[in-house]
XYZ file of C-alpha atoms in Angstrom:
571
model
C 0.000 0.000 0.000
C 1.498 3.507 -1.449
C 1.114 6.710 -1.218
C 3.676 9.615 -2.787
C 3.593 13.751 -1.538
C 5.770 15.592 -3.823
C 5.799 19.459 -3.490
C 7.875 21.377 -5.485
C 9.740 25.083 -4.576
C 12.438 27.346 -5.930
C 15.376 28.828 -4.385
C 13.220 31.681 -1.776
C 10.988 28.654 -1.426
C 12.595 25.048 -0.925
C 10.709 22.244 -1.890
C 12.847 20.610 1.518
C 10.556 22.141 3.491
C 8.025 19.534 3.209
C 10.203 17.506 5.691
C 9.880 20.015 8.656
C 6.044 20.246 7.576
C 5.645 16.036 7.732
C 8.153 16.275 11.018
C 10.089 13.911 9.025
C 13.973 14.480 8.113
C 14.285 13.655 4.261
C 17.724 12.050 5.435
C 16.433 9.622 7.254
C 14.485 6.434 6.509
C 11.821 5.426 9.200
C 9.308 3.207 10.635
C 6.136 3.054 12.643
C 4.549 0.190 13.972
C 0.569 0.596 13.291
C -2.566 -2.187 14.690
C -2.086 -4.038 11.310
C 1.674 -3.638 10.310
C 4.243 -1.539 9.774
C 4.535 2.122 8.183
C 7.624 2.963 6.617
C 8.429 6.882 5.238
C 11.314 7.603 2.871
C 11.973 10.430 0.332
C 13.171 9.116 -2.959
C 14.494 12.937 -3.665
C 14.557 15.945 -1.855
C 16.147 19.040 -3.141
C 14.983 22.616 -3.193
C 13.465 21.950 -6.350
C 11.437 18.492 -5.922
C 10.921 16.641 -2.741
C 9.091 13.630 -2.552
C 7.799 11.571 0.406
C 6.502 8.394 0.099
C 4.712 6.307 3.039
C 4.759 2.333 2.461
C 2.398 0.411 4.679
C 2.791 -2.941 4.673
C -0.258 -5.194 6.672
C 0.255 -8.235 8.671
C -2.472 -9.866 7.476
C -2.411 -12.405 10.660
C -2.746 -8.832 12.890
C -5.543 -8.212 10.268
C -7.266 -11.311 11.030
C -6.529 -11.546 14.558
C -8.110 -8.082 14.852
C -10.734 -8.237 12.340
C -12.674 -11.870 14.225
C -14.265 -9.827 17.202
C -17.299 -7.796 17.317
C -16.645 -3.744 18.517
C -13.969 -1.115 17.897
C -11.560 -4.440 16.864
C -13.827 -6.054 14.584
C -14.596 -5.246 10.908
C -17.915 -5.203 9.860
C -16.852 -6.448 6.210
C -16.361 -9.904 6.222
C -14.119 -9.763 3.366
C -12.032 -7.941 5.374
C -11.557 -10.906 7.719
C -9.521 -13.331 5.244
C -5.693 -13.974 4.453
C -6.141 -13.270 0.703
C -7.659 -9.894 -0.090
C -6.793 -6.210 -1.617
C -5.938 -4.819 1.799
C -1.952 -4.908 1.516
C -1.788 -3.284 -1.921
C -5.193 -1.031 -2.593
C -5.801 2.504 -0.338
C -8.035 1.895 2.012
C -9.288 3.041 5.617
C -5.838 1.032 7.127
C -4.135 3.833 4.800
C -5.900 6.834 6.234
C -5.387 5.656 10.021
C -1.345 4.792 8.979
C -1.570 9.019 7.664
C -3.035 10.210 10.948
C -0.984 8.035 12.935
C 2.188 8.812 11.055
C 1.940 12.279 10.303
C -0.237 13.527 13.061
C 1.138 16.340 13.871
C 1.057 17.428 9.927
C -2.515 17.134 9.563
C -3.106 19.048 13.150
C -0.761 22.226 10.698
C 1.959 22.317 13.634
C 5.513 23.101 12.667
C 7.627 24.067 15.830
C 10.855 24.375 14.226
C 9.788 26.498 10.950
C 6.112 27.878 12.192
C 5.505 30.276 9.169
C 5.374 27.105 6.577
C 2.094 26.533 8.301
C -1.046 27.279 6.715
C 1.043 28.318 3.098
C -0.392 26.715 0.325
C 2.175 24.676 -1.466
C 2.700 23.292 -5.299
C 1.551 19.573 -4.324
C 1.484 16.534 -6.346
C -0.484 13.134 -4.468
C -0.169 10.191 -6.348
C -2.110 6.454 -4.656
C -1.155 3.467 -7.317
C -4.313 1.483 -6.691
C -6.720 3.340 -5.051
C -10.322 1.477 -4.678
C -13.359 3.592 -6.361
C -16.952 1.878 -5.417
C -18.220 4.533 -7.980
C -15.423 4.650 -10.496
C -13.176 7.352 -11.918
C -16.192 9.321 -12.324
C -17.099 9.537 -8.496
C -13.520 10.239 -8.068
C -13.574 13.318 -9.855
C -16.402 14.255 -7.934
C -15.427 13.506 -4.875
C -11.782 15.770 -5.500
C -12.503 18.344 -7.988
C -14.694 20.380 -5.714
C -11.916 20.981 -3.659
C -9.560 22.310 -6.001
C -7.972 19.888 -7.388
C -6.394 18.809 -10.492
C -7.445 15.213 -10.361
C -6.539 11.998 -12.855
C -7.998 8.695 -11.924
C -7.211 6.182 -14.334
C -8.997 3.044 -14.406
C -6.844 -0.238 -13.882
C -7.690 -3.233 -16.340
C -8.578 -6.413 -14.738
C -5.655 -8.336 -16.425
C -3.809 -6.427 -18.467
C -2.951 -9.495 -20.835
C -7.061 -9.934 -21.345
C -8.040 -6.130 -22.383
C -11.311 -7.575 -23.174
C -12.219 -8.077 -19.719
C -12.454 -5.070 -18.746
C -11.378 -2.559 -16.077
C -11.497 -3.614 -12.363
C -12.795 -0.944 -9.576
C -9.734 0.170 -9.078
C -7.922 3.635 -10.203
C -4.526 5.432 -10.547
C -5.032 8.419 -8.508
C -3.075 11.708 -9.119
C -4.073 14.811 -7.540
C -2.084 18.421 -8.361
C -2.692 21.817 -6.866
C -1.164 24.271 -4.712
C -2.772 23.434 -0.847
C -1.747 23.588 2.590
C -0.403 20.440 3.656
C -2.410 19.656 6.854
C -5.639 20.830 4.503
C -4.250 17.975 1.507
C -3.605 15.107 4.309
C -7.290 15.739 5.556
C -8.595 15.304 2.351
C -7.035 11.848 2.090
C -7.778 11.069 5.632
C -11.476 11.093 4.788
C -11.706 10.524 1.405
C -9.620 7.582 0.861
C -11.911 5.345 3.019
C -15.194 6.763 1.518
C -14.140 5.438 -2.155
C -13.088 1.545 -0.551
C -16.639 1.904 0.809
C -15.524 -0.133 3.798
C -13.168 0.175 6.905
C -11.748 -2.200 8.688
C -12.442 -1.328 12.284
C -16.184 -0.857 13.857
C -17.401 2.351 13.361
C -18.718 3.891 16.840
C -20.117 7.132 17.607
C -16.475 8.966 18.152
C -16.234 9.096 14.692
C -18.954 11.785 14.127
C -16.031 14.014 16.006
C -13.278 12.368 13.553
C -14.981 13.842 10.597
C -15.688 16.808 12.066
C -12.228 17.251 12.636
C -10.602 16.372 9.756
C -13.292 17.845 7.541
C -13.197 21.200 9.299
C -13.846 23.706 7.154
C -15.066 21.862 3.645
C -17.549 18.783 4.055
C -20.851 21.115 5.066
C -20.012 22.944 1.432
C -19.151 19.459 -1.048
C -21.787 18.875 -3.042
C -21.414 15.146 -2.286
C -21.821 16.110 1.350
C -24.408 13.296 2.318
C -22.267 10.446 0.207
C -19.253 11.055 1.777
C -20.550 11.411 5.360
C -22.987 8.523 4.500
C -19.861 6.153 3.180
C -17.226 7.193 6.147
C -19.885 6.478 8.815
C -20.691 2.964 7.162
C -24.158 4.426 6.461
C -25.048 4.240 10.334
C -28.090 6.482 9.936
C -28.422 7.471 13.808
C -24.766 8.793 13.142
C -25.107 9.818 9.681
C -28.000 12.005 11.064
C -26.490 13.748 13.675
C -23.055 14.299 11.807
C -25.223 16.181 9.099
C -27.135 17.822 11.608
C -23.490 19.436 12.828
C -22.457 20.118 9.429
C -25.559 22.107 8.938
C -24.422 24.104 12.310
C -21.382 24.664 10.964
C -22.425 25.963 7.368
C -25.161 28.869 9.414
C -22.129 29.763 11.362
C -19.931 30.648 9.173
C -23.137 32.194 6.479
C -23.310 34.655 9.867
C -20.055 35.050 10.793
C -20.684 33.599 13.951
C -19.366 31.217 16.379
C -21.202 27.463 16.735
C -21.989 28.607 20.222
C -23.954 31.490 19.559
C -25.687 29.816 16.470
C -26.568 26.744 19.368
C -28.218 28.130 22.148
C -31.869 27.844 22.500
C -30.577 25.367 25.193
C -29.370 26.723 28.139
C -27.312 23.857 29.129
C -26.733 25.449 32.999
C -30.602 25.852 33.243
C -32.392 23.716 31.259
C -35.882 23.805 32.329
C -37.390 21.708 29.724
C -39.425 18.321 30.892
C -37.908 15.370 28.592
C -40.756 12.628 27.780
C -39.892 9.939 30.287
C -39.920 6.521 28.418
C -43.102 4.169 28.937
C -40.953 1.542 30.614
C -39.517 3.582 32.941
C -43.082 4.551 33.970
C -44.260 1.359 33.980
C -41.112 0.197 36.577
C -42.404 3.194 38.455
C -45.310 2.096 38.664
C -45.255 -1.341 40.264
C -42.463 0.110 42.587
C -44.870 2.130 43.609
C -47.301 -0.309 44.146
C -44.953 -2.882 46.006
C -43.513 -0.294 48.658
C -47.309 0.595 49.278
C -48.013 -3.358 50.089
C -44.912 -3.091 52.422
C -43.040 -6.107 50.126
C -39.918 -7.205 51.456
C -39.808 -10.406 49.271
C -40.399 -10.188 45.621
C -40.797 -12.974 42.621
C -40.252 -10.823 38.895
C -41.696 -13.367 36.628
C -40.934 -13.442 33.288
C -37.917 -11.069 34.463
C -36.204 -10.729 30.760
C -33.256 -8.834 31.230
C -33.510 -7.823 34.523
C -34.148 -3.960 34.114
C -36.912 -4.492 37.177
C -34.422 -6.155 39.491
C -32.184 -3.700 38.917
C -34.633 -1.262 40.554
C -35.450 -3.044 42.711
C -31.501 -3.967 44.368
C -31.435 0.076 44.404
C -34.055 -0.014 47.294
C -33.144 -1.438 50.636
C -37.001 -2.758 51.506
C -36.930 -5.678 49.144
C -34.289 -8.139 51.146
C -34.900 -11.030 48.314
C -35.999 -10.900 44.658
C -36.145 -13.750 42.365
C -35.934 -13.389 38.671
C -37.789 -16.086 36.713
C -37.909 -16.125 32.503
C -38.292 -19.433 30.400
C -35.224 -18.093 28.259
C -32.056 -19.032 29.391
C -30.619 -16.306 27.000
C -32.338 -13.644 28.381
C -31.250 -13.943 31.821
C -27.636 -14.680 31.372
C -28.322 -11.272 29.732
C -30.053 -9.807 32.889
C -26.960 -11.785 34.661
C -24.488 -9.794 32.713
C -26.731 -6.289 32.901
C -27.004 -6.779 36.748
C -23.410 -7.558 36.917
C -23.879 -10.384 39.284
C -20.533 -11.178 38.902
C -19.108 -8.149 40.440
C -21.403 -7.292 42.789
C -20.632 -7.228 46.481
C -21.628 -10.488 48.446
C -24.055 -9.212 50.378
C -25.760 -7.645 47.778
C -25.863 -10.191 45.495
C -27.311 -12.752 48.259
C -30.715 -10.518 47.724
C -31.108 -11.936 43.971
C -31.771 -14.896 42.487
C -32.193 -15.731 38.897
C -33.912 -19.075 37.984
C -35.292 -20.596 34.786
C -38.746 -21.564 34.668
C -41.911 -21.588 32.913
C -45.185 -20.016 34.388
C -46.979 -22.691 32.503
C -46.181 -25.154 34.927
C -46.454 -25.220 38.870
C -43.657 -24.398 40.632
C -43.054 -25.231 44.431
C -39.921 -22.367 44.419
C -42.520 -19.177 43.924
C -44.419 -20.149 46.972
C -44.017 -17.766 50.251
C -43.141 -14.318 48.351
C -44.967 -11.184 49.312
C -45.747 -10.064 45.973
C -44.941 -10.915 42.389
C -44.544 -9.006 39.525
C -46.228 -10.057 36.085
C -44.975 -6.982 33.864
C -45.641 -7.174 30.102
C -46.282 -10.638 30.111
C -49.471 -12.226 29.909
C -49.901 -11.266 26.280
C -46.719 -13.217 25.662
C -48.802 -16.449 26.648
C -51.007 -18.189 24.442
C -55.081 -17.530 25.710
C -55.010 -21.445 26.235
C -52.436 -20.982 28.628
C -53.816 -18.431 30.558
C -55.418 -21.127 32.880
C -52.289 -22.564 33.709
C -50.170 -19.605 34.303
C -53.666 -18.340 36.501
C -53.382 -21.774 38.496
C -49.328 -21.640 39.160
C -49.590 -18.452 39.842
C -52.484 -17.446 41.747
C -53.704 -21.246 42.782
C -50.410 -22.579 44.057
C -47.756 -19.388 44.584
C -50.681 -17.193 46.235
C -48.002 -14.058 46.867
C -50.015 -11.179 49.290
C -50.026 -9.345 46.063
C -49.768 -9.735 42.191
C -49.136 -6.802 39.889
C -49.918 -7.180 36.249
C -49.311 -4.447 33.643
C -50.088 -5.059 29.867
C -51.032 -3.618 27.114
C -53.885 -1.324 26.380
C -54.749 -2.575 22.602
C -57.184 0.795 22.568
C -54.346 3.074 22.724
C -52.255 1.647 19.740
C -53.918 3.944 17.701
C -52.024 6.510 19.290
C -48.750 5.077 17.874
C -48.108 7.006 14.737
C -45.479 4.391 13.743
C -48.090 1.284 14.285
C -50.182 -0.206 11.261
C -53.673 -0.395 12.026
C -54.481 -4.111 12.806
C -50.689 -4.800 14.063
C -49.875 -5.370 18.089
C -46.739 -3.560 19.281
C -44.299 -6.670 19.816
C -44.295 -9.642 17.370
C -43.988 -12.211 20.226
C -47.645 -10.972 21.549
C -50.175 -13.239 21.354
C -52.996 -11.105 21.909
C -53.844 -7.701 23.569
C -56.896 -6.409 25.196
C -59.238 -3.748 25.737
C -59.638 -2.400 29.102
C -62.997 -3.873 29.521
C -61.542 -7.409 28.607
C -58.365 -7.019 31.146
C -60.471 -5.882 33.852
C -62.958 -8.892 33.133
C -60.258 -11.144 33.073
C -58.513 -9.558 36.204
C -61.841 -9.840 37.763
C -62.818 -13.457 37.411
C -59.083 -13.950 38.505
C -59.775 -12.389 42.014
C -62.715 -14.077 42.517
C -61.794 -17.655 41.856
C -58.457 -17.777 43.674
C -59.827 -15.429 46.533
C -58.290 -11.805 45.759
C -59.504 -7.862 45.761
C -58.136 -6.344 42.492
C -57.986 -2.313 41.406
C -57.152 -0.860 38.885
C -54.649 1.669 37.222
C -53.293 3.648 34.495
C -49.394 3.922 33.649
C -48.486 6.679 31.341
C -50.089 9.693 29.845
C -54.116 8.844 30.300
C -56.066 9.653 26.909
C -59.375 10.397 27.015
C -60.809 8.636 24.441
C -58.625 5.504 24.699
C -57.178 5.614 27.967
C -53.864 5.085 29.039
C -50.671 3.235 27.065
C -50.342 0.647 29.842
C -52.854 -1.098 32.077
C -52.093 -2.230 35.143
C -54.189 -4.493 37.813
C -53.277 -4.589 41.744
C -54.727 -7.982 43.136
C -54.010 -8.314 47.090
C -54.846 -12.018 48.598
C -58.130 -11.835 51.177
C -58.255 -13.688 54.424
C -55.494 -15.138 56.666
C -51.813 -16.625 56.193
C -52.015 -19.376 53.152
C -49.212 -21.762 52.465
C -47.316 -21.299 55.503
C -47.582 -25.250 56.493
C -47.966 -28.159 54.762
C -51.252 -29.903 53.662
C -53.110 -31.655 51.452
C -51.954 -32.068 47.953
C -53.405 -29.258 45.624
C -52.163 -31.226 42.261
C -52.405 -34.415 43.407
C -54.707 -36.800 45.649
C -54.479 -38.835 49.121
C -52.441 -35.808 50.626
C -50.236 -36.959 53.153
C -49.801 -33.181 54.959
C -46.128 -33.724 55.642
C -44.090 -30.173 56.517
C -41.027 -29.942 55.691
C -38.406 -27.005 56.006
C -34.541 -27.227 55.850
C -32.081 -25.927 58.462
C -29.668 -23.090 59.046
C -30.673 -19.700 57.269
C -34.152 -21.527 56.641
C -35.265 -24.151 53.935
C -38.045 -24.239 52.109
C -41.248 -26.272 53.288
C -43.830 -28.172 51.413
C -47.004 -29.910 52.172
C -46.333 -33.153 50.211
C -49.518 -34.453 48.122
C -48.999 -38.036 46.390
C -48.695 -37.631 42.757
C -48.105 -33.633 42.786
C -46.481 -30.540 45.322
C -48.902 -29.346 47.668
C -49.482 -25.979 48.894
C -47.011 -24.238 51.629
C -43.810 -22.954 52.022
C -41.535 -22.334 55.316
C -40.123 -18.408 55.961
C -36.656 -18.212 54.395
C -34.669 -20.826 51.903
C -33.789 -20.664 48.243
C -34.274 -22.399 45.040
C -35.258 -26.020 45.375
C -37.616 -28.827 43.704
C -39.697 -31.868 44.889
C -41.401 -34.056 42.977
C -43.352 -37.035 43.893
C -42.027 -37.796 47.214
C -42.588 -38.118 50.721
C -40.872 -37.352 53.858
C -38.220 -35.801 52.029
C -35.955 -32.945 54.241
C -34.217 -30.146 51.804
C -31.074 -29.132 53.559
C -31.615 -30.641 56.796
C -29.623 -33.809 56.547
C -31.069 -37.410 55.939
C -34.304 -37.884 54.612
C -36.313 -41.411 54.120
C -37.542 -42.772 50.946
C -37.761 -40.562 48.167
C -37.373 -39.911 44.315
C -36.493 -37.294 42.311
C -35.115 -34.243 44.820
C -33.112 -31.957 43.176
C -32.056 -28.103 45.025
C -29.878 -25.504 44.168
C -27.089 -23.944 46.588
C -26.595 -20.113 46.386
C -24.001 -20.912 44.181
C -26.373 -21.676 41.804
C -24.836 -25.164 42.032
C -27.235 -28.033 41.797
C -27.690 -31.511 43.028
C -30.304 -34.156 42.437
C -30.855 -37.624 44.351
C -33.453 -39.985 42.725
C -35.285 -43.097 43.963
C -32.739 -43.604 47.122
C -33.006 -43.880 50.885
C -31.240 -42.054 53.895
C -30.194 -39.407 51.216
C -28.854 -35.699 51.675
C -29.422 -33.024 49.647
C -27.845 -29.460 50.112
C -29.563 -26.686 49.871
């Protein structure tokens, strides 16, 4: 990969001065080790006639590779990029433009300590690139230069030049004449080269808005190929693409008024800014249900159908809620919620208040029993209506938390939501989403067959037609302590009303039915599982006959005894 600066002078003017410009004695042969290889800058002449400089990168392709197999600022978003056998050693690309700032940084910033009036002096230059890439050809080329003021020759490259007939291949001989300020010429390469390649081979984050703005101070907001080449260096990110325009357009009333950015940008005072920003619906909507669970005075608190955890996290913030369990039948989601919460990192004691389990609200579950409250947020519409009966029964028939908060949907209000087709429902995954007279019928027959008051509430801005975004239902359990002991078997028959609870910080209890898990729980304990056994003590010590016990340690750990005697299983 090759690029050549030539500049020529005359006796009053040296052409030598182009080394104090580049900070780079014409003497002297160097190198500079870059992410991908090595950058090497020699001057094949320099007199005070003609002096060129010439920078030869040459790319480790195994750095390239190495580099190019992650996703983020390493990775390359062009697979092509990614291979042992490509263009990247011998065409101009983005690795070119980096190897320029990197190597002649100073150059392109127009400092010159040791001769300080050769800065900012246009110069006679001549810029010739070998095998420069053109997604566009020689025409976009031309474009792309001539605007600013250049003298500009690409000439197309054959594909073989033994087979004429084949054609030319997208690449171009690129010369470029005209008397320009070094640190102005550099900048033009620094952006332009990787806008014609069409690709770069490092991920393209926001930081690069500033990049362009930088390098292109002064001439992008006024190229008539202003959106291509902003379009094409932020790899057609449109959030980015968007605001780097925006700035651009800044820049270009500015300068029409002869005025600083500052005073062009300041309907905002950023010391007193008194304007009220929409607050998100989900924000709200966690709000809301904290809200609701400090008012029930919760302590300990089941999330089901937890996701990625953005409810726990409130809820480790507050000090009230001593235990919360996160439950979602996607094991993706919560090593997500896992990696969001930072479980890993957290302090001990702090992370001894959370739990994250896997589980399906489809099915009973003996570990949601004995929990103040639980949390059902944006979920029920993710459940197929024949399900509904089950997730009802496991949650309300055999958990029976003090108090159940549901939010979903209000279908009615969709046709608020400019960017919503009529018939459509707001997620893919939802199955279904109701009116408000069809959640509070459903909320209603809820509460009365599993023994619960229920209100009702809005969450978000409350339209008067249609009514608010989200609805959300408050059930609180009537009538004494349930669950606390064991008893007859609720999913099963001939109930044997064994109790069980484990030992040390507190195990959980069960009333043991034959052929299901009955209804109870003991104060304290963690995760933990019984099926279809009998006198059975979780984390107590021996046990008699049993089958199929299986627990989890805080650890997460898990061990499982099946169809033994005299058997212990941690807890």
């Amino acid at each position: 990969m090759f690029l050549t600066i030539t500049a020529t002078g005359t006796t009053d003017r040296p052409a030598a001065d182009l080394g104090f410009l580049l900070h780079k004695h014409p003497d002297r042969a160097q190198q500079f080790s870059t992410a991908h290889g090595t950058a090497h800058v020699l001057y094949p002449e320099a007199d005070a006639e003609r002096c060129t400089a010439a920078l030869l990168l040459e790319v480790d392709p195994v750095a390239l590779v190495r580099r190019g197999q992650g996703k983020g600022r390493g990775g390359a978003p062009d697979a092509a990029l990614g291979r042992y056998v490509n263009d990247r050693p011998y065409a101009a690309s983005s690795l070119l433009a980096v190897a320029l700032r990197s190597v002649f940084a100073s150059a392109m910033k127009g400092q010159c300590a040791a001769r300080p009036e050769l800065v900012g002096r246009p110069i006679p230059l001549r810029i010739e690139v070998p095998v420069l890439p053109a997604r566009g050809g020689a025409a976009l080329v031309e474009r792309l230069f001539r605007p600013l003021g250049w003298s500009v020759l690409a000439e197309p490259l054959p594909l073989d030049e033994g087979f004429p007939e084949w054609g030319d291949s997208r690449y171009v001989r690129l010369v470029l004449e005209g008397a320009c300020e070094l640190a102005v010429a550099l900048r033009h390469l620094y952006v332009l080269l990787p806008v014609l390649d069409d690709a770069k081979h490092y991920w393209v984050a926001p930081d690069e808005v500033d990049k362009l703005l930088r390098a292109g101070e002064g001439w992008p907001e006024h190229h008539p190929e202003q959106r291509l080449i902003v379009g094409r260096y932020l790899a057609r990110r449109r959030s980015l693409t968007r605001e780097a325009m925006a700035r651009l357009e800044l820049e270009r009333l500015a300068e029409a008024d002869d005025a600083a950015v500052e005073e062009i940008d300041n309907a905002v005072d950023e010391e007193v800014d008194t304007e009220e920003k929409p607050v998100p619906l989900a924000v709200r909507r966690r709000e809301a249900v904290l809200g609701v669970l400090r008012s029930a005075g919760a302590a300990r608190v089941l999330d089901l159908g937890c996701g990625q955890g953005q409810l726990i996290g409130a809820l480790l913030k507050e000090g009230q809620f001593t235990e919360i369990v996160g439950m979602d039948v996607s094991m993706r989601a919560l090593q997500e919620a896992r990696r969001r919460l930072r479980l890993d990192r957290m302090p001990e004691r702090q992370s001894r208040r959370v739990w994250l389990v896997q589980g399906s609200l489809a099915y009973t579950d003996s570990r949601l029993k004995g929990f103040d409250a639980a949390v059902l947020s944006e979920v029920v519409e993710h459940v197929d209506p024949e399900r509904l009966p089950a997730l009802e029964y496991a949650v309300f028939g055999v958990a029976r938390p003090r108090t159940v908060v549901v939010t979903t949907p209000n279908v009615e209000y969709n046709v608020r939501w400019e960017s919503l087709p009529a018939g459509r429902v707001r997620h893919a995954d939802h199955r279904f989403e109701w009116t408000r007279d069809e959640f509070r019928r459903w909320a209603g027959e809820v509460a009365a067959r599993h023994g619960y008051a229920v209100t009702f509430g809005p969450v978000g801005p409350e339209d008067p037609e249609v009514g608010p975004p989200t609805q959300l239902a408050c059930f609180v359990r009537e009538g004494g302590e349930e669950g606390a002991k064991g008893g007859e078997g609720t999913n099963g028959s001939n109930g044997v009303g064994v109790a069980v609870s484990g030992s040390g910080s507190g195990g959980w209890g069960w009333g043991e039915g034959v052929g299901g898990v009955a209804d109870g729980m003991a104060d304290g304990g963690h995760n933990g599982d019984i099926r279809d056994g009998q006198g059975i003590e979780v984390g107590g010590g021996d046990s008699g006959p049993g089958d199929s016990v299986s627990s989890a340690s805080s650890a997460s750990s898990a061990s499982a005894v099946s169809s033994g005697s005299g058997k212990e299983v941690a807890a």
